[in-house]
Amino acid sequence: MKRLSLGLVGLVVLGGCGAVEEQASAPETVTQTVTKTTTATETAPSTTAEAFDPTAIRSVVVDFGPHGNAVGQRMFQVNRHSGSTALPSVNWESKGEDGDLRGYDCGVIVDISGPGGIDERMRSSECSGSVSNLTEASALGTYNVRVEVSPPNGDDAVVAETDFELIGYGQ
């Protein structure tokens, strides 16, 4: 019997005689499957940036509404017949990280002081709002308006101040 060396391909068993015949070897092909393994590492969040707080107040803007005899920017005049006028309405807007802060959970103090002993104080819970129907004033001069807003998150109050001028009729 003839000895055969067997390759990688396969063998064919011939008829019942038990003889084994070598088949032609096919070219050897190797297929390799590569699986990439990555190890994830957690990084602690940066502590340099402040966390977003929707109730934080960054600034307060104060302006005046339609009440009062407005004759210019931050300028009002007394009425020709009475010699006095209602103090202008005071509007405030609390500005946060996400625009105007609305709601009724702030602590607000609006103070108006000026000549002739004017010393008005109004309170509100509106984070952005207004006060109107204020007292009559006849003393000409500069009046100071101070708005203090305490935010709902417990941070320190934010204060905005401005002034306006009350002039005589026709001045």
mmCIF file with all atom_site columns, C-alpha atoms in Angstrom:
data_model
loop_
_atom_site.group_PDB
_atom_site.id
_atom_site.type_symbol
_atom_site.label_atom_id
_atom_site.label_alt_id
_atom_site.label_comp_id
_atom_site.label_asym_id
_atom_site.label_entity_id
_atom_site.label_seq_id
_atom_site.pdbx_PDB_ins_code
_atom_site.Cartn_x
_atom_site.Cartn_y
_atom_site.Cartn_z
_atom_site.occupancy
_atom_site.B_iso_or_equiv
_atom_site.pdbx_formal_charge
_atom_site.auth_seq_id
_atom_site.auth_comp_id
_atom_site.auth_asym_id
_atom_site.auth_atom_id
_atom_site.pdbx_PDB_model_num
ATOM 1   C CA . MET A 1 1   ? 0.000   0.000   0.000  1.00 0.00 ? 1   MET A CA 1
ATOM 2   C CA . LYS A 1 2   ? 1.169   3.376   -0.831 1.00 0.00 ? 2   LYS A CA 1
ATOM 3   C CA . ARG A 1 3   ? 1.613   5.908   1.908  1.00 0.00 ? 3   ARG A CA 1
ATOM 4   C CA . LEU A 1 4   ? 0.070   9.268   1.375  1.00 0.00 ? 4   LEU A CA 1
ATOM 5   C CA . SER A 1 5   ? 0.630   12.379  3.224  1.00 0.00 ? 5   SER A CA 1
ATOM 6   C CA . LEU A 1 6   ? -2.557  14.125  4.123  1.00 0.00 ? 6   LEU A CA 1
ATOM 7   C CA . GLY A 1 7   ? -3.010  17.822  3.623  1.00 0.00 ? 7   GLY A CA 1
ATOM 8   C CA . LEU A 1 8   ? -5.368  20.273  5.179  1.00 0.00 ? 8   LEU A CA 1
ATOM 9   C CA . VAL A 1 9   ? -8.117  19.874  2.659  1.00 0.00 ? 9   VAL A CA 1
ATOM 10  C CA . GLY A 1 10  ? -9.866  16.631  3.173  1.00 0.00 ? 10  GLY A CA 1
ATOM 11  C CA . LEU A 1 11  ? -9.810  12.980  2.407  1.00 0.00 ? 11  LEU A CA 1
ATOM 12  C CA . VAL A 1 12  ? -11.925 10.856  0.255  1.00 0.00 ? 12  VAL A CA 1
ATOM 13  C CA . VAL A 1 13  ? -12.384 7.306   1.283  1.00 0.00 ? 13  VAL A CA 1
ATOM 14  C CA . LEU A 1 14  ? -12.515 5.090   -1.771 1.00 0.00 ? 14  LEU A CA 1
ATOM 15  C CA . GLY A 1 15  ? -14.776 2.114   -2.077 1.00 0.00 ? 15  GLY A CA 1
ATOM 16  C CA . GLY A 1 16  ? -14.661 -0.305  0.786  1.00 0.00 ? 16  GLY A CA 1
ATOM 17  C CA . CYS A 1 17  ? -10.984 -1.060  0.345  1.00 0.00 ? 17  CYS A CA 1
ATOM 18  C CA . GLY A 1 18  ? -9.872  1.382   2.957  1.00 0.00 ? 18  GLY A CA 1
ATOM 19  C CA . ALA A 1 19  ? -7.515  3.154   0.618  1.00 0.00 ? 19  ALA A CA 1
ATOM 20  C CA . VAL A 1 20  ? -7.207  6.849   1.101  1.00 0.00 ? 20  VAL A CA 1
ATOM 21  C CA . GLU A 1 21  ? -6.450  9.173   -1.743 1.00 0.00 ? 21  GLU A CA 1
ATOM 22  C CA . GLU A 1 22  ? -5.098  12.640  -1.307 1.00 0.00 ? 22  GLU A CA 1
ATOM 23  C CA . GLN A 1 23  ? -7.101  15.420  -2.909 1.00 0.00 ? 23  GLN A CA 1
ATOM 24  C CA . ALA A 1 24  ? -5.425  18.460  -4.387 1.00 0.00 ? 24  ALA A CA 1
ATOM 25  C CA . SER A 1 25  ? -4.857  21.063  -1.770 1.00 0.00 ? 25  SER A CA 1
ATOM 26  C CA . ALA A 1 26  ? -6.736  24.297  -2.183 1.00 0.00 ? 26  ALA A CA 1
ATOM 27  C CA . PRO A 1 27  ? -4.829  27.467  -1.440 1.00 0.00 ? 27  PRO A CA 1
ATOM 28  C CA . GLU A 1 28  ? -4.804  28.094  2.249  1.00 0.00 ? 28  GLU A CA 1
ATOM 29  C CA . THR A 1 29  ? -6.987  31.057  3.182  1.00 0.00 ? 29  THR A CA 1
ATOM 30  C CA . VAL A 1 30  ? -7.017  32.555  6.598  1.00 0.00 ? 30  VAL A CA 1
ATOM 31  C CA . THR A 1 31  ? -9.783  34.834  7.626  1.00 0.00 ? 31  THR A CA 1
ATOM 32  C CA . GLN A 1 32  ? -9.222  36.769  10.784 1.00 0.00 ? 32  GLN A CA 1
ATOM 33  C CA . THR A 1 33  ? -11.987 38.503  12.687 1.00 0.00 ? 33  THR A CA 1
ATOM 34  C CA . VAL A 1 34  ? -10.769 41.318  14.915 1.00 0.00 ? 34  VAL A CA 1
ATOM 35  C CA . THR A 1 35  ? -12.943 42.645  17.652 1.00 0.00 ? 35  THR A CA 1
ATOM 36  C CA . LYS A 1 36  ? -11.832 45.943  19.099 1.00 0.00 ? 36  LYS A CA 1
ATOM 37  C CA . THR A 1 37  ? -12.251 46.143  22.815 1.00 0.00 ? 37  THR A CA 1
ATOM 38  C CA . THR A 1 38  ? -12.316 49.571  24.423 1.00 0.00 ? 38  THR A CA 1
ATOM 39  C CA . THR A 1 39  ? -12.284 50.399  28.047 1.00 0.00 ? 39  THR A CA 1
ATOM 40  C CA . ALA A 1 40  ? -14.472 53.312  29.032 1.00 0.00 ? 40  ALA A CA 1
ATOM 41  C CA . THR A 1 41  ? -13.261 55.587  31.758 1.00 0.00 ? 41  THR A CA 1
ATOM 42  C CA . GLU A 1 42  ? -15.516 58.006  33.551 1.00 0.00 ? 42  GLU A CA 1
ATOM 43  C CA . THR A 1 43  ? -14.467 61.595  33.837 1.00 0.00 ? 43  THR A CA 1
ATOM 44  C CA . ALA A 1 44  ? -15.728 63.641  36.730 1.00 0.00 ? 44  ALA A CA 1
ATOM 45  C CA . PRO A 1 45  ? -17.837 66.629  35.640 1.00 0.00 ? 45  PRO A CA 1
ATOM 46  C CA . SER A 1 46  ? -16.028 69.924  35.497 1.00 0.00 ? 46  SER A CA 1
ATOM 47  C CA . THR A 1 47  ? -16.442 72.037  38.575 1.00 0.00 ? 47  THR A CA 1
ATOM 48  C CA . THR A 1 48  ? -15.398 75.271  36.894 1.00 0.00 ? 48  THR A CA 1
ATOM 49  C CA . ALA A 1 49  ? -18.809 75.998  35.345 1.00 0.00 ? 49  ALA A CA 1
ATOM 50  C CA . GLU A 1 50  ? -21.753 76.876  37.564 1.00 0.00 ? 50  GLU A CA 1
ATOM 51  C CA . ALA A 1 51  ? -24.789 74.644  37.424 1.00 0.00 ? 51  ALA A CA 1
ATOM 52  C CA . PHE A 1 52  ? -27.821 76.098  35.652 1.00 0.00 ? 52  PHE A CA 1
ATOM 53  C CA . ASP A 1 53  ? -30.313 77.503  38.172 1.00 0.00 ? 53  ASP A CA 1
ATOM 54  C CA . PRO A 1 54  ? -33.624 78.615  36.617 1.00 0.00 ? 54  PRO A CA 1
ATOM 55  C CA . THR A 1 55  ? -34.466 80.697  39.710 1.00 0.00 ? 55  THR A CA 1
ATOM 56  C CA . ALA A 1 56  ? -31.195 82.646  39.841 1.00 0.00 ? 56  ALA A CA 1
ATOM 57  C CA . ILE A 1 57  ? -31.353 86.373  39.085 1.00 0.00 ? 57  ILE A CA 1
ATOM 58  C CA . ARG A 1 58  ? -28.412 87.877  37.211 1.00 0.00 ? 58  ARG A CA 1
ATOM 59  C CA . SER A 1 59  ? -29.759 91.428  36.861 1.00 0.00 ? 59  SER A CA 1
ATOM 60  C CA . VAL A 1 60  ? -32.819 93.622  37.285 1.00 0.00 ? 60  VAL A CA 1
ATOM 61  C CA . VAL A 1 61  ? -33.893 96.238  34.738 1.00 0.00 ? 61  VAL A CA 1
ATOM 62  C CA . VAL A 1 62  ? -36.080 99.169  35.854 1.00 0.00 ? 62  VAL A CA 1
ATOM 63  C CA . ASP A 1 63  ? -38.110 101.499 33.665 1.00 0.00 ? 63  ASP A CA 1
ATOM 64  C CA . PHE A 1 64  ? -41.244 103.606 33.885 1.00 0.00 ? 64  PHE A CA 1
ATOM 65  C CA . GLY A 1 65  ? -44.740 102.934 32.647 1.00 0.00 ? 65  GLY A CA 1
ATOM 66  C CA . PRO A 1 66  ? -47.418 105.167 31.173 1.00 0.00 ? 66  PRO A CA 1
ATOM 67  C CA . HIS A 1 67  ? -48.637 106.669 34.464 1.00 0.00 ? 67  HIS A CA 1
ATOM 68  C CA . GLY A 1 68  ? -47.365 110.162 35.119 1.00 0.00 ? 68  GLY A CA 1
ATOM 69  C CA . ASN A 1 69  ? -47.087 112.948 32.585 1.00 0.00 ? 69  ASN A CA 1
ATOM 70  C CA . ALA A 1 70  ? -44.092 111.709 30.605 1.00 0.00 ? 70  ALA A CA 1
ATOM 71  C CA . VAL A 1 71  ? -42.400 114.362 28.454 1.00 0.00 ? 71  VAL A CA 1
ATOM 72  C CA . GLY A 1 72  ? -39.119 112.568 27.724 1.00 0.00 ? 72  GLY A CA 1
ATOM 73  C CA . GLN A 1 73  ? -36.972 109.682 28.765 1.00 0.00 ? 73  GLN A CA 1
ATOM 74  C CA . ARG A 1 74  ? -37.049 109.606 32.579 1.00 0.00 ? 74  ARG A CA 1
ATOM 75  C CA . MET A 1 75  ? -38.671 113.060 32.580 1.00 0.00 ? 75  MET A CA 1
ATOM 76  C CA . PHE A 1 76  ? -42.190 113.948 33.765 1.00 0.00 ? 76  PHE A CA 1
ATOM 77  C CA . GLN A 1 77  ? -44.020 117.230 34.245 1.00 0.00 ? 77  GLN A CA 1
ATOM 78  C CA . VAL A 1 78  ? -46.638 118.385 36.684 1.00 0.00 ? 78  VAL A CA 1
ATOM 79  C CA . ASN A 1 79  ? -50.193 118.949 35.521 1.00 0.00 ? 79  ASN A CA 1
ATOM 80  C CA . ARG A 1 80  ? -50.921 122.454 34.326 1.00 0.00 ? 80  ARG A CA 1
ATOM 81  C CA . HIS A 1 81  ? -54.082 122.839 36.434 1.00 0.00 ? 81  HIS A CA 1
ATOM 82  C CA . SER A 1 82  ? -53.179 121.079 39.657 1.00 0.00 ? 82  SER A CA 1
ATOM 83  C CA . GLY A 1 83  ? -49.426 121.719 39.791 1.00 0.00 ? 83  GLY A CA 1
ATOM 84  C CA . SER A 1 84  ? -48.845 118.051 40.670 1.00 0.00 ? 84  SER A CA 1
ATOM 85  C CA . THR A 1 85  ? -48.839 114.650 38.997 1.00 0.00 ? 85  THR A CA 1
ATOM 86  C CA . ALA A 1 86  ? -48.993 111.016 40.005 1.00 0.00 ? 86  ALA A CA 1
ATOM 87  C CA . LEU A 1 87  ? -45.578 109.446 40.302 1.00 0.00 ? 87  LEU A CA 1
ATOM 88  C CA . PRO A 1 88  ? -44.872 107.279 37.265 1.00 0.00 ? 88  PRO A CA 1
ATOM 89  C CA . SER A 1 89  ? -45.518 103.554 37.440 1.00 0.00 ? 89  SER A CA 1
ATOM 90  C CA . VAL A 1 90  ? -42.336 101.565 38.040 1.00 0.00 ? 90  VAL A CA 1
ATOM 91  C CA . ASN A 1 91  ? -41.680 98.392  36.034 1.00 0.00 ? 91  ASN A CA 1
ATOM 92  C CA . TRP A 1 92  ? -38.949 95.852  36.744 1.00 0.00 ? 92  TRP A CA 1
ATOM 93  C CA . GLU A 1 93  ? -37.758 92.760  34.935 1.00 0.00 ? 93  GLU A CA 1
ATOM 94  C CA . SER A 1 94  ? -35.618 90.157  36.669 1.00 0.00 ? 94  SER A CA 1
ATOM 95  C CA . LYS A 1 95  ? -33.193 88.599  34.202 1.00 0.00 ? 95  LYS A CA 1
ATOM 96  C CA . GLY A 1 96  ? -31.979 85.050  34.728 1.00 0.00 ? 96  GLY A CA 1
ATOM 97  C CA . GLU A 1 97  ? -29.858 82.589  32.792 1.00 0.00 ? 97  GLU A CA 1
ATOM 98  C CA . ASP A 1 98  ? -32.827 81.652  30.629 1.00 0.00 ? 98  ASP A CA 1
ATOM 99  C CA . GLY A 1 99  ? -34.368 85.100  29.983 1.00 0.00 ? 99  GLY A CA 1
ATOM 100 C CA . ASP A 1 100 ? -36.888 86.972  32.118 1.00 0.00 ? 100 ASP A CA 1
ATOM 101 C CA . LEU A 1 101 ? -37.737 85.376  35.432 1.00 0.00 ? 101 LEU A CA 1
ATOM 102 C CA . ARG A 1 102 ? -41.502 85.282  35.905 1.00 0.00 ? 102 ARG A CA 1
ATOM 103 C CA . GLY A 1 103 ? -43.492 84.062  38.844 1.00 0.00 ? 103 GLY A CA 1
ATOM 104 C CA . TYR A 1 104 ? -44.759 85.139  42.227 1.00 0.00 ? 104 TYR A CA 1
ATOM 105 C CA . ASP A 1 105 ? -42.135 83.710  44.544 1.00 0.00 ? 105 ASP A CA 1
ATOM 106 C CA . CYS A 1 106 ? -39.622 86.569  44.797 1.00 0.00 ? 106 CYS A CA 1
ATOM 107 C CA . GLY A 1 107 ? -39.412 89.213  47.504 1.00 0.00 ? 107 GLY A CA 1
ATOM 108 C CA . VAL A 1 108 ? -39.537 92.711  45.990 1.00 0.00 ? 108 VAL A CA 1
ATOM 109 C CA . ILE A 1 109 ? -39.177 96.134  47.603 1.00 0.00 ? 109 ILE A CA 1
ATOM 110 C CA . VAL A 1 110 ? -39.690 99.276  45.515 1.00 0.00 ? 110 VAL A CA 1
ATOM 111 C CA . ASP A 1 111 ? -38.589 102.550 47.153 1.00 0.00 ? 111 ASP A CA 1
ATOM 112 C CA . ILE A 1 112 ? -39.167 105.989 45.646 1.00 0.00 ? 112 ILE A CA 1
ATOM 113 C CA . SER A 1 113 ? -37.678 109.019 47.361 1.00 0.00 ? 113 SER A CA 1
ATOM 114 C CA . GLY A 1 114 ? -37.340 112.612 46.332 1.00 0.00 ? 114 GLY A CA 1
ATOM 115 C CA . PRO A 1 115 ? -37.908 116.278 47.102 1.00 0.00 ? 115 PRO A CA 1
ATOM 116 C CA . GLY A 1 116 ? -40.855 117.419 49.173 1.00 0.00 ? 116 GLY A CA 1
ATOM 117 C CA . GLY A 1 117 ? -40.552 114.493 51.571 1.00 0.00 ? 117 GLY A CA 1
ATOM 118 C CA . ILE A 1 118 ? -41.580 111.813 49.072 1.00 0.00 ? 118 ILE A CA 1
ATOM 119 C CA . ASP A 1 119 ? -40.689 108.441 50.581 1.00 0.00 ? 119 ASP A CA 1
ATOM 120 C CA . GLU A 1 120 ? -42.814 105.656 49.113 1.00 0.00 ? 120 GLU A CA 1
ATOM 121 C CA . ARG A 1 121 ? -42.310 101.923 49.707 1.00 0.00 ? 121 ARG A CA 1
ATOM 122 C CA . MET A 1 122 ? -44.231 99.205  47.918 1.00 0.00 ? 122 MET A CA 1
ATOM 123 C CA . ARG A 1 123 ? -43.785 95.437  48.173 1.00 0.00 ? 123 ARG A CA 1
ATOM 124 C CA . SER A 1 124 ? -44.518 92.657  45.724 1.00 0.00 ? 124 SER A CA 1
ATOM 125 C CA . SER A 1 125 ? -43.874 88.956  45.192 1.00 0.00 ? 125 SER A CA 1
ATOM 126 C CA . GLU A 1 126 ? -43.648 89.285  41.367 1.00 0.00 ? 126 GLU A CA 1
ATOM 127 C CA . CYS A 1 127 ? -40.165 88.462  40.096 1.00 0.00 ? 127 CYS A CA 1
ATOM 128 C CA . SER A 1 128 ? -40.927 90.758  37.135 1.00 0.00 ? 128 SER A CA 1
ATOM 129 C CA . GLY A 1 129 ? -43.797 93.221  37.538 1.00 0.00 ? 129 GLY A CA 1
ATOM 130 C CA . SER A 1 130 ? -44.871 96.794  38.171 1.00 0.00 ? 130 SER A CA 1
ATOM 131 C CA . VAL A 1 131 ? -46.431 99.131  40.708 1.00 0.00 ? 131 VAL A CA 1
ATOM 132 C CA . SER A 1 132 ? -48.711 101.998 39.764 1.00 0.00 ? 132 SER A CA 1
ATOM 133 C CA . ASN A 1 133 ? -51.340 104.359 41.207 1.00 0.00 ? 133 ASN A CA 1
ATOM 134 C CA . LEU A 1 134 ? -48.667 105.982 43.294 1.00 0.00 ? 134 LEU A CA 1
ATOM 135 C CA . THR A 1 135 ? -48.927 109.159 45.320 1.00 0.00 ? 135 THR A CA 1
ATOM 136 C CA . GLU A 1 136 ? -49.128 112.650 43.814 1.00 0.00 ? 136 GLU A CA 1
ATOM 137 C CA . ALA A 1 137 ? -45.968 114.716 43.708 1.00 0.00 ? 137 ALA A CA 1
ATOM 138 C CA . SER A 1 138 ? -45.618 118.452 43.230 1.00 0.00 ? 138 SER A CA 1
ATOM 139 C CA . ALA A 1 139 ? -42.024 119.133 44.317 1.00 0.00 ? 139 ALA A CA 1
ATOM 140 C CA . LEU A 1 140 ? -39.840 119.639 41.262 1.00 0.00 ? 140 LEU A CA 1
ATOM 141 C CA . GLY A 1 141 ? -36.476 117.904 41.090 1.00 0.00 ? 141 GLY A CA 1
ATOM 142 C CA . THR A 1 142 ? -34.820 114.513 40.889 1.00 0.00 ? 142 THR A CA 1
ATOM 143 C CA . TYR A 1 143 ? -36.490 111.416 42.341 1.00 0.00 ? 143 TYR A CA 1
ATOM 144 C CA . ASN A 1 144 ? -34.669 108.153 43.061 1.00 0.00 ? 144 ASN A CA 1
ATOM 145 C CA . VAL A 1 145 ? -36.172 104.707 42.404 1.00 0.00 ? 145 VAL A CA 1
ATOM 146 C CA . ARG A 1 146 ? -34.602 101.639 44.002 1.00 0.00 ? 146 ARG A CA 1
ATOM 147 C CA . VAL A 1 147 ? -35.866 98.101  43.277 1.00 0.00 ? 147 VAL A CA 1
ATOM 148 C CA . GLU A 1 148 ? -34.555 95.191  45.338 1.00 0.00 ? 148 GLU A CA 1
ATOM 149 C CA . VAL A 1 149 ? -35.470 91.659  44.229 1.00 0.00 ? 149 VAL A CA 1
ATOM 150 C CA . SER A 1 150 ? -34.750 88.629  46.425 1.00 0.00 ? 150 SER A CA 1
ATOM 151 C CA . PRO A 1 151 ? -34.782 85.494  44.239 1.00 0.00 ? 151 PRO A CA 1
ATOM 152 C CA . PRO A 1 152 ? -36.674 82.335  45.190 1.00 0.00 ? 152 PRO A CA 1
ATOM 153 C CA . ASN A 1 153 ? -33.452 80.283  45.420 1.00 0.00 ? 153 ASN A CA 1
ATOM 154 C CA . GLY A 1 154 ? -32.277 82.167  48.523 1.00 0.00 ? 154 GLY A CA 1
ATOM 155 C CA . ASP A 1 155 ? -29.362 83.987  46.873 1.00 0.00 ? 155 ASP A CA 1
ATOM 156 C CA . ASP A 1 156 ? -28.613 87.583  47.840 1.00 0.00 ? 156 ASP A CA 1
ATOM 157 C CA . ALA A 1 157 ? -31.006 90.254  46.611 1.00 0.00 ? 157 ALA A CA 1
ATOM 158 C CA . VAL A 1 158 ? -30.247 92.024  43.324 1.00 0.00 ? 158 VAL A CA 1
ATOM 159 C CA . VAL A 1 159 ? -30.665 95.806  43.399 1.00 0.00 ? 159 VAL A CA 1
ATOM 160 C CA . ALA A 1 160 ? -31.322 98.216  40.527 1.00 0.00 ? 160 ALA A CA 1
ATOM 161 C CA . GLU A 1 161 ? -31.534 102.000 40.896 1.00 0.00 ? 161 GLU A CA 1
ATOM 162 C CA . THR A 1 162 ? -32.464 104.778 38.538 1.00 0.00 ? 162 THR A CA 1
ATOM 163 C CA . ASP A 1 163 ? -33.880 108.271 38.777 1.00 0.00 ? 163 ASP A CA 1
ATOM 164 C CA . PHE A 1 164 ? -36.315 110.534 36.996 1.00 0.00 ? 164 PHE A CA 1
ATOM 165 C CA . GLU A 1 165 ? -36.842 114.263 36.803 1.00 0.00 ? 165 GLU A CA 1
ATOM 166 C CA . LEU A 1 166 ? -40.076 116.068 37.663 1.00 0.00 ? 166 LEU A CA 1
ATOM 167 C CA . ILE A 1 167 ? -40.294 119.435 35.933 1.00 0.00 ? 167 ILE A CA 1
ATOM 168 C CA . GLY A 1 168 ? -42.850 122.238 35.943 1.00 0.00 ? 168 GLY A CA 1
ATOM 169 C CA . TYR A 1 169 ? -45.514 122.542 33.281 1.00 0.00 ? 169 TYR A CA 1
ATOM 170 C CA . GLY A 1 170 ? -44.133 124.126 30.100 1.00 0.00 ? 170 GLY A CA 1
ATOM 171 C CA . GLN A 1 171 ? -40.572 124.111 31.385 1.00 0.00 ? 171 GLN A CA 1
#
